[in-house]
XYZ file of C-alpha atoms in Angstrom:
661
model
C -141.649 -136.634 13.730
C -139.972 -136.097 17.102
C -141.974 -134.378 19.847
C -138.985 -132.163 20.685
C -139.555 -128.494 21.518
C -136.075 -127.224 20.567
C -133.435 -128.022 17.973
C -131.086 -128.915 20.820
C -133.484 -131.647 21.908
C -133.654 -132.898 18.321
C -129.874 -133.234 18.093
C -129.590 -134.925 21.471
C -132.499 -137.304 20.827
C -130.937 -138.403 17.533
C -127.521 -139.295 18.967
C -128.169 -143.030 19.036
C -130.366 -143.275 15.939
C -128.795 -145.402 13.145
C -129.194 -142.747 10.461
C -126.670 -140.658 8.554
C -126.089 -137.607 6.385
C -124.387 -138.553 3.126
C -122.379 -135.902 1.300
C -122.288 -136.616 -2.448
C -119.244 -134.675 -3.653
C -118.772 -136.457 -6.974
C -120.075 -139.289 -9.099
C -118.031 -141.773 -7.077
C -117.116 -139.587 -4.123
C -119.285 -139.696 -1.042
C -118.965 -139.625 2.735
C -121.496 -140.503 5.405
C -121.636 -138.933 8.840
C -123.874 -140.703 11.330
C -126.178 -138.739 13.585
C -124.018 -139.766 16.523
C -120.853 -138.543 14.806
C -122.567 -135.248 14.013
C -123.272 -134.713 17.704
C -119.678 -135.483 18.675
C -118.357 -133.113 16.013
C -120.736 -130.367 17.073
C -119.889 -130.511 20.756
C -116.177 -130.699 19.910
C -116.386 -127.572 17.743
C -118.428 -125.877 20.469
C -115.434 -126.246 22.775
C -113.330 -124.127 20.396
C -116.075 -121.525 19.933
C -116.426 -121.154 23.685
C -112.649 -120.976 24.050
C -112.539 -117.855 21.830
C -115.299 -116.305 23.929
C -118.573 -117.194 22.200
C -121.428 -117.475 24.701
C -125.191 -117.976 24.717
C -126.915 -115.284 22.677
C -123.801 -114.297 20.725
C -124.104 -114.239 16.932
C -121.935 -116.505 14.772
C -121.714 -115.772 11.044
C -121.323 -119.009 9.079
C -119.324 -118.107 5.982
C -118.534 -121.500 4.498
C -118.819 -123.115 1.086
C -118.441 -126.713 2.251
C -121.708 -128.437 3.218
C -120.133 -130.751 5.777
C -118.253 -127.947 7.533
C -121.382 -125.797 7.506
C -123.627 -128.394 9.145
C -121.013 -129.254 11.781
C -120.658 -125.600 12.726
C -124.409 -124.907 12.607
C -125.158 -127.606 15.177
C -122.164 -126.598 17.303
C -123.638 -123.131 17.623
C -127.135 -124.460 18.343
C -125.756 -126.715 21.109
C -124.166 -123.737 22.821
C -127.083 -121.355 22.491
C -124.964 -119.337 20.066
C -127.084 -117.917 17.236
C -125.950 -119.029 13.750
C -126.226 -116.477 10.945
C -125.750 -118.176 7.548
C -124.266 -115.945 4.835
C -123.567 -117.063 1.275
C -119.961 -116.777 0.092
C -121.037 -115.283 -3.223
C -118.637 -113.931 -5.813
C -119.383 -110.254 -6.297
C -118.615 -107.065 -4.427
C -122.307 -106.919 -3.519
C -121.982 -110.209 -1.637
C -118.953 -108.918 0.242
C -120.770 -105.699 1.044
C -123.643 -107.741 2.418
C -121.377 -109.646 4.801
C -119.893 -106.418 6.142
C -123.329 -104.843 6.506
C -124.580 -107.889 8.378
C -121.545 -107.801 10.663
C -122.176 -104.140 11.405
C -125.876 -104.715 12.097
C -125.147 -107.648 14.413
C -122.852 -105.432 16.471
C -119.936 -107.625 17.419
C -120.468 -111.088 15.905
C -118.111 -114.030 15.688
C -117.384 -115.586 12.305
C -116.667 -119.197 11.350
C -114.946 -119.414 7.972
C -111.772 -120.477 6.185
C -108.574 -118.483 5.899
C -108.841 -117.677 2.194
C -112.406 -116.376 2.460
C -111.511 -114.213 5.439
C -108.494 -112.779 3.612
C -110.665 -111.861 0.637
C -113.129 -110.050 2.859
C -110.254 -108.215 4.510
C -108.822 -107.069 1.184
C -112.230 -105.920 0.018
C -112.960 -104.107 3.293
C -109.728 -102.157 2.921
C -110.655 -101.167 -0.633
C -114.057 -99.796 0.360
C -113.049 -98.141 3.620
C -114.579 -100.745 5.932
C -111.394 -101.790 7.690
C -112.786 -100.964 11.121
C -115.691 -103.395 10.696
C -113.368 -106.098 9.412
C -110.819 -105.580 12.195
C -113.486 -106.264 14.825
C -114.699 -109.271 12.857
C -111.182 -110.667 12.385
C -110.573 -110.524 16.137
C -113.553 -112.817 16.674
C -112.907 -115.265 13.843
C -112.497 -119.010 14.077
C -110.903 -120.584 11.011
C -111.920 -124.082 10.042
C -108.358 -124.523 8.739
C -107.194 -124.503 12.365
C -109.650 -127.148 13.549
C -107.391 -130.107 14.273
C -108.811 -131.541 17.508
C -112.442 -131.978 18.548
C -111.821 -134.466 21.332
C -112.756 -132.017 24.086
C -116.438 -131.269 24.616
C -117.945 -127.847 24.950
C -120.663 -127.031 27.474
C -124.127 -127.336 25.903
C -126.899 -124.899 26.768
C -130.426 -126.110 27.463
C -132.396 -124.039 24.966
C -135.994 -122.950 25.449
C -138.623 -122.965 22.688
C -138.809 -119.168 22.668
C -135.029 -118.767 22.270
C -133.718 -117.536 18.923
C -132.501 -120.554 16.931
C -130.878 -118.624 14.096
C -131.190 -115.495 11.979
C -131.880 -115.796 8.248
C -130.838 -112.630 6.451
C -133.070 -112.085 3.473
C -132.387 -110.141 0.312
C -130.820 -106.712 0.418
C -127.170 -106.917 -0.559
C -127.069 -103.370 -1.920
C -129.039 -101.886 0.980
C -129.397 -102.807 4.607
C -130.274 -106.535 4.679
C -133.099 -107.669 6.949
C -132.520 -110.494 9.411
C -135.513 -112.787 9.889
C -135.432 -113.934 13.526
C -136.592 -117.531 13.925
C -137.078 -119.262 17.260
C -136.804 -122.967 18.000
C -140.591 -123.006 18.315
C -141.045 -121.348 14.890
C -138.874 -123.872 13.081
C -140.267 -126.957 14.772
C -143.854 -125.802 14.229
C -143.089 -125.509 10.529
C -141.325 -128.873 10.541
C -144.336 -130.462 12.220
C -146.839 -128.804 9.885
C -144.871 -129.751 6.777
C -144.376 -133.314 7.989
C -148.061 -133.795 8.677
C -149.039 -132.296 5.310
C -146.839 -134.603 3.221
C -146.615 -137.536 5.662
C -142.870 -137.670 6.024
C -141.564 -140.896 7.547
C -138.171 -142.262 8.587
C -138.200 -144.306 5.382
C -138.157 -141.253 3.123
C -134.880 -140.657 1.268
C -134.291 -136.961 0.527
C -131.707 -135.513 -1.877
C -130.953 -131.801 -2.228
C -128.508 -129.592 -4.117
C -129.916 -126.344 -2.710
C -127.389 -124.172 -0.824
C -127.501 -124.423 2.955
C -127.592 -120.624 3.179
C -131.055 -120.815 1.571
C -134.071 -121.635 3.734
C -135.173 -124.486 1.475
C -131.709 -126.007 1.706
C -131.080 -125.557 5.427
C -134.556 -125.763 6.926
C -136.457 -127.810 4.370
C -133.877 -130.370 3.341
C -131.736 -130.602 6.424
C -133.561 -129.630 9.626
C -136.965 -131.029 8.588
C -135.413 -134.269 7.382
C -133.135 -134.553 10.425
C -136.119 -134.056 12.739
C -137.859 -136.914 10.912
C -134.780 -139.140 11.287
C -134.196 -139.808 7.606
C -131.054 -140.881 5.809
C -130.395 -137.586 4.046
C -128.226 -136.827 1.015
C -126.655 -133.480 0.148
C -125.085 -132.580 -3.186
C -122.987 -129.385 -3.452
C -124.712 -126.654 -5.420
C -121.515 -126.197 -7.418
C -121.570 -129.859 -8.459
C -125.146 -129.503 -9.679
C -124.145 -126.469 -11.725
C -121.167 -128.274 -13.277
C -122.899 -131.594 -13.829
C -126.660 -131.204 -13.385
C -127.364 -134.647 -14.838
C -125.795 -136.173 -11.707
C -128.764 -134.887 -9.705
C -131.159 -137.480 -11.088
C -128.419 -140.086 -11.506
C -127.972 -139.850 -7.730
C -131.746 -139.844 -7.211
C -132.080 -143.031 -9.257
C -129.105 -144.661 -7.533
C -130.200 -144.014 -3.934
C -133.914 -144.508 -4.682
C -134.708 -140.978 -3.539
C -138.281 -140.233 -2.513
C -138.067 -136.462 -1.938
C -136.346 -133.909 -4.207
C -136.488 -130.138 -4.642
C -135.648 -127.440 -7.152
C -136.700 -123.944 -8.180
C -137.411 -123.067 -11.818
C -133.737 -122.528 -12.502
C -132.817 -126.107 -11.658
C -135.351 -127.694 -13.997
C -134.315 -125.451 -16.864
C -130.603 -126.011 -16.245
C -131.097 -129.771 -16.114
C -133.168 -129.869 -19.310
C -130.734 -127.637 -21.178
C -127.776 -129.917 -20.429
C -129.847 -133.055 -20.935
C -130.676 -132.006 -24.492
C -131.710 -135.005 -26.573
C -130.040 -137.577 -24.342
C -132.059 -140.606 -23.323
C -133.227 -140.966 -19.716
C -134.172 -144.623 -20.079
C -131.304 -145.630 -17.778
C -132.859 -143.676 -14.883
C -135.475 -145.120 -12.558
C -137.307 -142.345 -10.709
C -140.323 -144.458 -9.772
C -139.449 -144.079 -6.080
C -139.776 -140.257 -6.180
C -143.023 -139.229 -4.553
C -142.362 -135.483 -4.137
C -140.367 -132.842 -5.987
C -140.812 -129.595 -4.096
C -141.018 -126.739 -6.600
C -140.633 -123.322 -5.038
C -138.237 -120.500 -4.113
C -139.200 -118.461 -7.206
C -142.245 -117.941 -9.467
C -143.349 -121.313 -10.797
C -143.527 -121.789 -14.549
C -146.428 -124.011 -15.609
C -144.824 -124.589 -19.002
C -141.484 -125.583 -17.484
C -143.151 -128.048 -15.098
C -144.911 -129.665 -18.021
C -141.729 -129.859 -20.100
C -139.800 -131.424 -17.218
C -142.489 -134.012 -16.485
C -142.830 -134.990 -20.135
C -139.082 -135.254 -20.609
C -138.622 -137.447 -17.511
C -141.659 -139.630 -18.083
C -139.516 -142.419 -19.656
C -137.608 -142.503 -16.343
C -140.885 -143.423 -14.601
C -141.269 -140.020 -12.907
C -144.914 -139.706 -11.917
C -146.775 -136.501 -12.764
C -148.210 -136.224 -9.253
C -144.646 -136.042 -7.893
C -144.409 -132.407 -9.040
C -145.269 -130.478 -5.866
C -145.605 -126.682 -6.335
C -145.349 -124.927 -2.971
C -145.329 -121.447 -1.487
C -143.159 -120.210 1.330
C -140.762 -117.564 2.568
C -138.147 -117.059 5.251
C -140.591 -115.140 7.457
C -142.671 -118.331 7.715
C -139.577 -120.346 8.712
C -140.112 -121.835 5.250
C -143.443 -123.388 4.251
C -146.826 -121.659 3.976
C -148.942 -123.759 1.624
C -148.804 -127.197 -0.010
C -151.056 -128.919 -2.558
C -153.040 -131.982 -1.549
C -150.744 -134.971 -1.386
C -151.053 -137.148 -4.493
C -152.861 -134.532 -6.595
C -151.805 -133.539 -10.099
C -150.462 -129.998 -10.635
C -153.317 -127.576 -11.294
C -153.264 -124.229 -13.073
C -155.644 -121.495 -14.168
C -155.451 -118.898 -16.942
C -156.577 -115.341 -16.265
C -156.962 -112.127 -18.227
C -153.827 -110.193 -17.428
C -155.706 -106.883 -17.703
C -158.081 -107.770 -14.862
C -155.721 -108.508 -12.003
C -155.706 -105.411 -9.806
C -155.874 -105.695 -6.018
C -159.479 -106.266 -4.987
C -160.586 -106.950 -8.550
C -162.557 -110.030 -9.572
C -160.367 -112.090 -11.893
C -161.561 -113.141 -15.341
C -160.788 -116.707 -16.440
C -159.789 -117.190 -20.070
C -158.499 -119.956 -22.294
C -154.749 -120.666 -21.946
C -154.255 -119.737 -25.598
C -156.086 -116.414 -25.246
C -154.049 -113.416 -26.361
C -154.317 -111.859 -22.889
C -153.905 -115.048 -20.852
C -151.521 -115.414 -17.926
C -151.252 -118.902 -16.425
C -150.782 -119.451 -12.686
C -149.960 -122.621 -10.769
C -151.845 -123.720 -7.671
C -149.724 -123.898 -4.522
C -152.447 -125.521 -2.456
C -153.675 -124.654 1.019
C -152.063 -123.465 4.245
C -150.241 -126.245 6.064
C -151.028 -127.080 9.717
C -150.024 -124.453 12.307
C -149.854 -121.732 9.649
C -152.646 -119.417 8.519
C -152.930 -117.193 5.475
C -155.383 -114.537 4.384
C -155.836 -112.251 1.391
C -156.646 -108.593 1.981
C -157.093 -105.357 0.064
C -154.953 -102.240 0.401
C -156.712 -101.412 3.678
C -155.988 -104.854 5.185
C -159.635 -105.889 4.768
C -160.295 -109.471 3.599
C -161.130 -110.034 -0.067
C -163.457 -112.852 -1.137
C -162.425 -115.880 -3.173
C -161.708 -115.065 -6.799
C -160.293 -111.598 -6.123
C -156.659 -110.502 -6.054
C -155.351 -109.656 -2.617
C -152.224 -109.102 -0.560
C -151.074 -112.360 1.058
C -150.580 -112.178 4.822
C -149.532 -114.981 7.165
C -149.765 -115.838 10.853
C -149.080 -118.873 12.999
C -146.663 -120.682 15.267
C -144.119 -120.890 12.443
C -144.135 -117.180 11.603
C -141.404 -114.801 12.758
C -142.145 -112.058 15.231
C -139.984 -109.652 13.277
C -136.606 -108.681 11.911
C -133.439 -108.344 13.948
C -133.213 -104.855 15.497
C -135.111 -103.293 12.613
C -138.158 -101.408 13.958
C -138.758 -99.662 10.622
C -139.000 -102.943 8.714
C -141.128 -104.465 11.475
C -143.578 -101.564 11.352
C -143.913 -101.939 7.592
C -144.280 -105.726 7.724
C -146.504 -106.402 10.760
C -150.180 -105.471 10.709
C -152.009 -104.025 13.684
C -153.416 -107.448 14.507
C -150.057 -109.225 14.219
C -150.130 -110.683 10.702
C -147.038 -110.559 8.489
C -147.265 -108.860 5.102
C -145.473 -111.115 2.651
C -145.362 -108.566 -0.171
C -146.894 -111.173 -2.489
C -150.217 -110.992 -4.296
C -152.548 -113.873 -5.035
C -156.056 -115.214 -5.140
C -158.004 -118.152 -3.801
C -159.719 -120.304 -6.420
C -161.712 -123.356 -5.345
C -160.038 -123.131 -1.966
C -156.462 -123.120 -3.280
C -153.882 -120.345 -3.396
C -152.418 -118.990 -6.632
C -149.549 -116.485 -6.554
C -150.081 -113.688 -9.058
C -147.135 -111.381 -8.425
C -145.397 -109.014 -6.067
C -147.146 -105.974 -4.640
C -144.027 -103.837 -4.937
C -143.246 -104.857 -8.500
C -146.322 -103.647 -10.363
C -145.984 -101.778 -13.649
C -148.668 -99.191 -14.408
C -149.348 -98.724 -18.112
C -152.370 -96.869 -19.482
C -154.125 -97.088 -16.135
C -153.662 -100.863 -15.881
C -151.477 -102.958 -13.603
C -149.029 -105.471 -15.037
C -146.656 -107.841 -13.312
C -143.025 -107.718 -14.476
C -142.604 -111.498 -14.327
C -145.517 -111.887 -16.740
C -144.013 -109.469 -19.272
C -140.574 -111.001 -18.811
C -141.889 -114.479 -19.537
C -143.089 -113.175 -22.899
C -139.880 -111.291 -23.696
C -137.818 -114.370 -22.821
C -139.171 -116.089 -25.909
C -136.803 -113.961 -27.983
C -133.858 -115.835 -29.439
C -131.044 -116.262 -26.947
C -132.942 -114.987 -23.913
C -133.688 -116.984 -20.785
C -134.751 -116.687 -17.161
C -132.879 -113.936 -15.358
C -131.657 -112.186 -18.507
C -134.558 -109.785 -19.025
C -136.160 -107.300 -16.626
C -139.380 -105.377 -17.238
C -139.951 -102.151 -15.343
C -142.211 -99.128 -15.309
C -140.019 -96.034 -15.501
C -141.122 -92.410 -15.506
C -138.455 -90.298 -17.282
C -137.945 -86.733 -16.146
C -140.660 -84.512 -17.554
C -142.940 -87.405 -18.493
C -146.485 -87.602 -17.126
C -146.849 -91.379 -17.297
C -144.705 -94.459 -16.764
C -142.910 -95.944 -19.748
C -142.530 -99.690 -20.153
C -138.799 -100.375 -20.370
C -137.276 -103.812 -20.846
C -133.670 -104.297 -19.748
C -131.800 -107.151 -21.407
C -128.481 -108.661 -20.297
C -126.137 -108.290 -23.265
C -122.360 -108.219 -23.656
C -122.150 -108.027 -27.417
C -122.103 -104.933 -29.590
C -125.161 -102.850 -30.394
C -125.388 -104.293 -33.898
C -125.892 -107.782 -32.512
C -128.322 -106.425 -29.936
C -130.577 -104.629 -32.406
C -132.407 -107.752 -33.657
C -132.951 -108.835 -30.045
C -134.425 -105.441 -29.175
C -136.767 -105.557 -32.154
C -137.899 -109.096 -31.342
C -138.509 -108.343 -27.647
C -140.614 -105.279 -28.473
C -142.589 -107.231 -31.061
C -143.286 -110.174 -28.730
C -144.511 -107.989 -25.855
C -146.685 -105.930 -28.209
C -148.096 -109.037 -29.880
C -148.813 -111.089 -26.756
C -149.593 -108.418 -24.144
C -150.830 -105.543 -26.246
C -148.304 -103.182 -24.693
C -145.919 -100.760 -26.347
C -142.334 -101.031 -25.191
C -140.755 -97.590 -24.939
C -137.192 -98.891 -24.899
C -135.300 -102.166 -24.896
C -132.096 -101.385 -23.041
C -128.879 -103.426 -23.168
C -127.261 -103.756 -19.728
C -123.957 -105.317 -18.714
C -125.297 -106.795 -15.516
C -128.640 -107.347 -13.850
C -128.353 -106.451 -10.169
C -129.733 -109.120 -7.879
C -129.832 -109.788 -4.185
C -127.977 -112.785 -2.792
C -131.214 -114.745 -2.865
C -131.545 -114.066 -6.583
C -134.277 -111.440 -6.554
C -133.936 -108.789 -9.249
C -133.381 -105.256 -7.948
C -135.480 -103.385 -10.470
C -135.189 -100.040 -8.739
C -131.439 -99.886 -9.443
C -132.011 -100.321 -13.185
C -134.851 -97.785 -13.143
C -132.643 -95.254 -11.377
C -129.776 -95.778 -13.816
C -132.138 -95.294 -16.761
C -133.585 -92.046 -15.397
C -130.080 -90.724 -14.710
C -129.105 -91.303 -18.331
C -126.557 -94.071 -17.869
C -127.801 -95.877 -20.979
C -128.249 -92.830 -23.215
C -125.191 -93.549 -25.333
C -126.246 -97.114 -26.048
C -129.780 -96.080 -26.904
C -128.570 -93.349 -29.235
C -126.407 -95.859 -31.061
C -129.252 -98.336 -31.337
C -131.418 -95.724 -32.993
C -128.663 -94.950 -35.482
C -128.230 -98.633 -36.241
C -131.751 -98.811 -37.560
C -130.177 -97.173 -40.604
C -126.755 -98.743 -40.576
C -125.118 -101.712 -38.911
C -121.706 -101.599 -37.230
C -119.309 -104.519 -37.811
C -117.708 -106.588 -35.060
C -114.760 -105.175 -33.177
C -111.528 -107.071 -33.721
C -109.263 -107.718 -30.759
C -105.698 -109.008 -30.957
C -105.089 -111.843 -28.470
C -102.450 -114.430 -27.684
C -103.147 -118.115 -28.276
C -103.734 -118.700 -24.566
C -106.076 -115.716 -24.339
C -107.970 -117.081 -27.337
C -108.457 -120.419 -25.616
C -109.665 -118.817 -22.378
C -111.875 -116.463 -24.373
C -113.549 -119.373 -26.130
C -114.199 -121.028 -22.765
C -115.765 -117.851 -21.383
C -117.829 -117.305 -24.530
C -119.216 -120.838 -24.325
C -120.076 -120.511 -20.636
C -121.705 -117.123 -21.218
C -123.743 -118.459 -24.108
C -121.991 -116.560 -26.865
C -122.195 -113.090 -25.333
C -119.136 -111.116 -26.307
C -116.648 -110.626 -23.520
C -113.532 -108.511 -23.892
C -110.332 -109.964 -22.496
C -110.005 -106.976 -20.164
C -113.548 -107.196 -18.790
C -113.876 -108.170 -15.149
C -115.933 -111.364 -15.147
C -117.553 -110.425 -11.865
C -118.745 -107.110 -13.244
C -120.314 -108.428 -16.432
C -122.783 -110.841 -14.878
C -120.663 -113.977 -14.664
C -122.440 -115.520 -11.688
C -120.887 -118.087 -9.412
C -122.698 -120.707 -11.457
C -121.038 -119.557 -14.676
C -117.655 -119.243 -13.011
C -117.899 -122.875 -11.963
C -118.549 -123.839 -15.580
C -115.586 -121.725 -16.732
C -113.291 -123.229 -14.115
C -114.283 -126.776 -15.005
C -113.375 -126.208 -18.669
C -110.068 -124.561 -17.739
C -109.299 -127.525 -15.492
C -109.969 -129.912 -18.375
C -107.455 -128.054 -20.548
C -104.877 -127.465 -17.789
C -105.447 -129.990 -14.969
C -104.739 -128.560 -11.537
C -103.324 -125.323 -12.924
C -105.962 -122.921 -11.642
C -107.937 -123.147 -8.437
C -111.527 -121.910 -8.573
C -110.748 -119.287 -5.961
C -107.961 -117.893 -8.164
C -110.589 -116.547 -10.523
C -111.082 -113.952 -7.810
C -107.408 -112.990 -7.979
C -107.290 -112.899 -11.789
C -110.809 -111.837 -12.790
C -110.077 -110.890 -16.414
C -109.102 -113.172 -19.268
C -105.907 -111.200 -19.825
C -104.836 -111.448 -16.179
C -105.712 -115.122 -15.940
C -103.855 -115.884 -19.174
C -100.744 -114.094 -17.898
C -100.857 -115.999 -14.602
C -101.395 -119.316 -16.341
C -98.607 -118.605 -18.844
C -96.160 -118.080 -15.983
C -97.099 -121.420 -14.413
C -96.797 -123.249 -17.727
C -93.457 -121.609 -18.516
C -92.049 -122.413 -15.080
C -93.130 -126.027 -15.416
C -95.322 -125.773 -12.326
C -98.080 -127.518 -14.240
C -98.269 -129.648 -17.337
C -100.214 -128.415 -20.332
C -102.693 -130.513 -22.240
C -106.242 -131.628 -21.790
C -107.346 -134.410 -19.502
C -107.805 -137.785 -21.052
């Protein structure tokens, strides 16, 4: 890896290196941008940013969905000492709220985006009474649509290692989001430590579909790889969602050596793969698949490895890791070339400071954890009790980190800094774990513990059991400890994403309660159907919002009906629809896995994530090629509205009907 001390030095040192970034936008659609071209683009864009007044130390929100545009703008800001602030486009009102909150917290930032995205934010800001924030933001906007000449060079700034490189805003879309401040020194220390741990070389060939607004996507699979002078390959997240099988088709085609995915990606790939053969893939070149960004499922890793074994994917390629934005990215890696290792513990003996009890994986009370290895170079970790005192190996403790790669705090947030930084300067990650035979195992989150009958339980553990119910999956079930008014103890409540009627939900509720009781020995007080599961932009479940809604009685009507249905079932509700509405309804039903959606329901409000909307749009485009742009799902968010809009276009002859051949 380069011996550079700043990202600016990295970009400048790579100008004449014969390497490129390849953007894989379709099965037969790709573009390559050389390192030299990237520099020329960046300094040309910097000219325009400086022309609208952006100077060293100013904040620049990057609000872009296009990978190529994002990377060009990111490096333009870095070259000028302007601080990039990546923000995901998202699809929901919560995402739009987050952007406005970030803009307010930053004071008077600039924004780099496209015209349509800016207009949508403006319309939303007016609806929620945030026009003043948007007006200031609009006055300092640069639209990529207007970028037609990058022949003139901006004036680069010679960064120092201690300068802020960029700000990574973590979860918190429904509250005040926290901005993790990362310096050039932080990021390059993490790049150096990661590179040494896994022996990156210029000959490695990385491929990623992770979003560039995520630290694994931007830092891990762009900056780290760029600093190691690799030929890198980026696949749009939306393309992976639409056609996940292309991920490993690309990997086989380019002879990729380094891949990455969280749990979601493996499950999504396997679901679409089904019973298809993988014999036409050759993944023998893959030496690492980074597995992180969310709790790691031992069972899912095993299923993925077994399924891809005919494609020559080696078992030791699966690389479970631990990291977080506050560490720049990486904290711990397994030993290079080792097989994935796991342990099974008694779920009832996992309190902070408590000695864990090892059990057989098939034990009734077993919970299985995956090893995420040891701290990488230049990063330290320790496990402590509630009083910040170290706990010995084999006991559960709070994970804290320190090192050259670790942030010094959050952007202008003294309250969060006080809660996160210890007296001796370590960062509280909020995660719990243990050390076994020298390796770290993540056991849960300190702030997401459920207390039942005097014992501590981790929601993810209970959820993994409940998800075995028919039709349930990751992200569709949330376990929480809720204390109703007047109660003396917490009740275990399981919230389940469901858009059908209560009659169709009743068997799910019964099965979830039975599974949790059978496998965890816990009584479920209620299984609650919810129309949406609130999450932060990074995908973390916001349990407290569901708990609050439950206590305030928002689900009382549904629960009353469920109790009545134990005696009598209610039939399906019939809805009269036009032929076009029927077709769109069937597309939405298929994308939402059979959950009932009314034609007047707002797709954004019922849990149709950006991933599902991409699936819906692709099917609509197959039926009516070019008739509806993906962004128009924002303008016509219900089936009825979209059908009316589409009917007008078909009637006017603006688009031809009929499926693609």
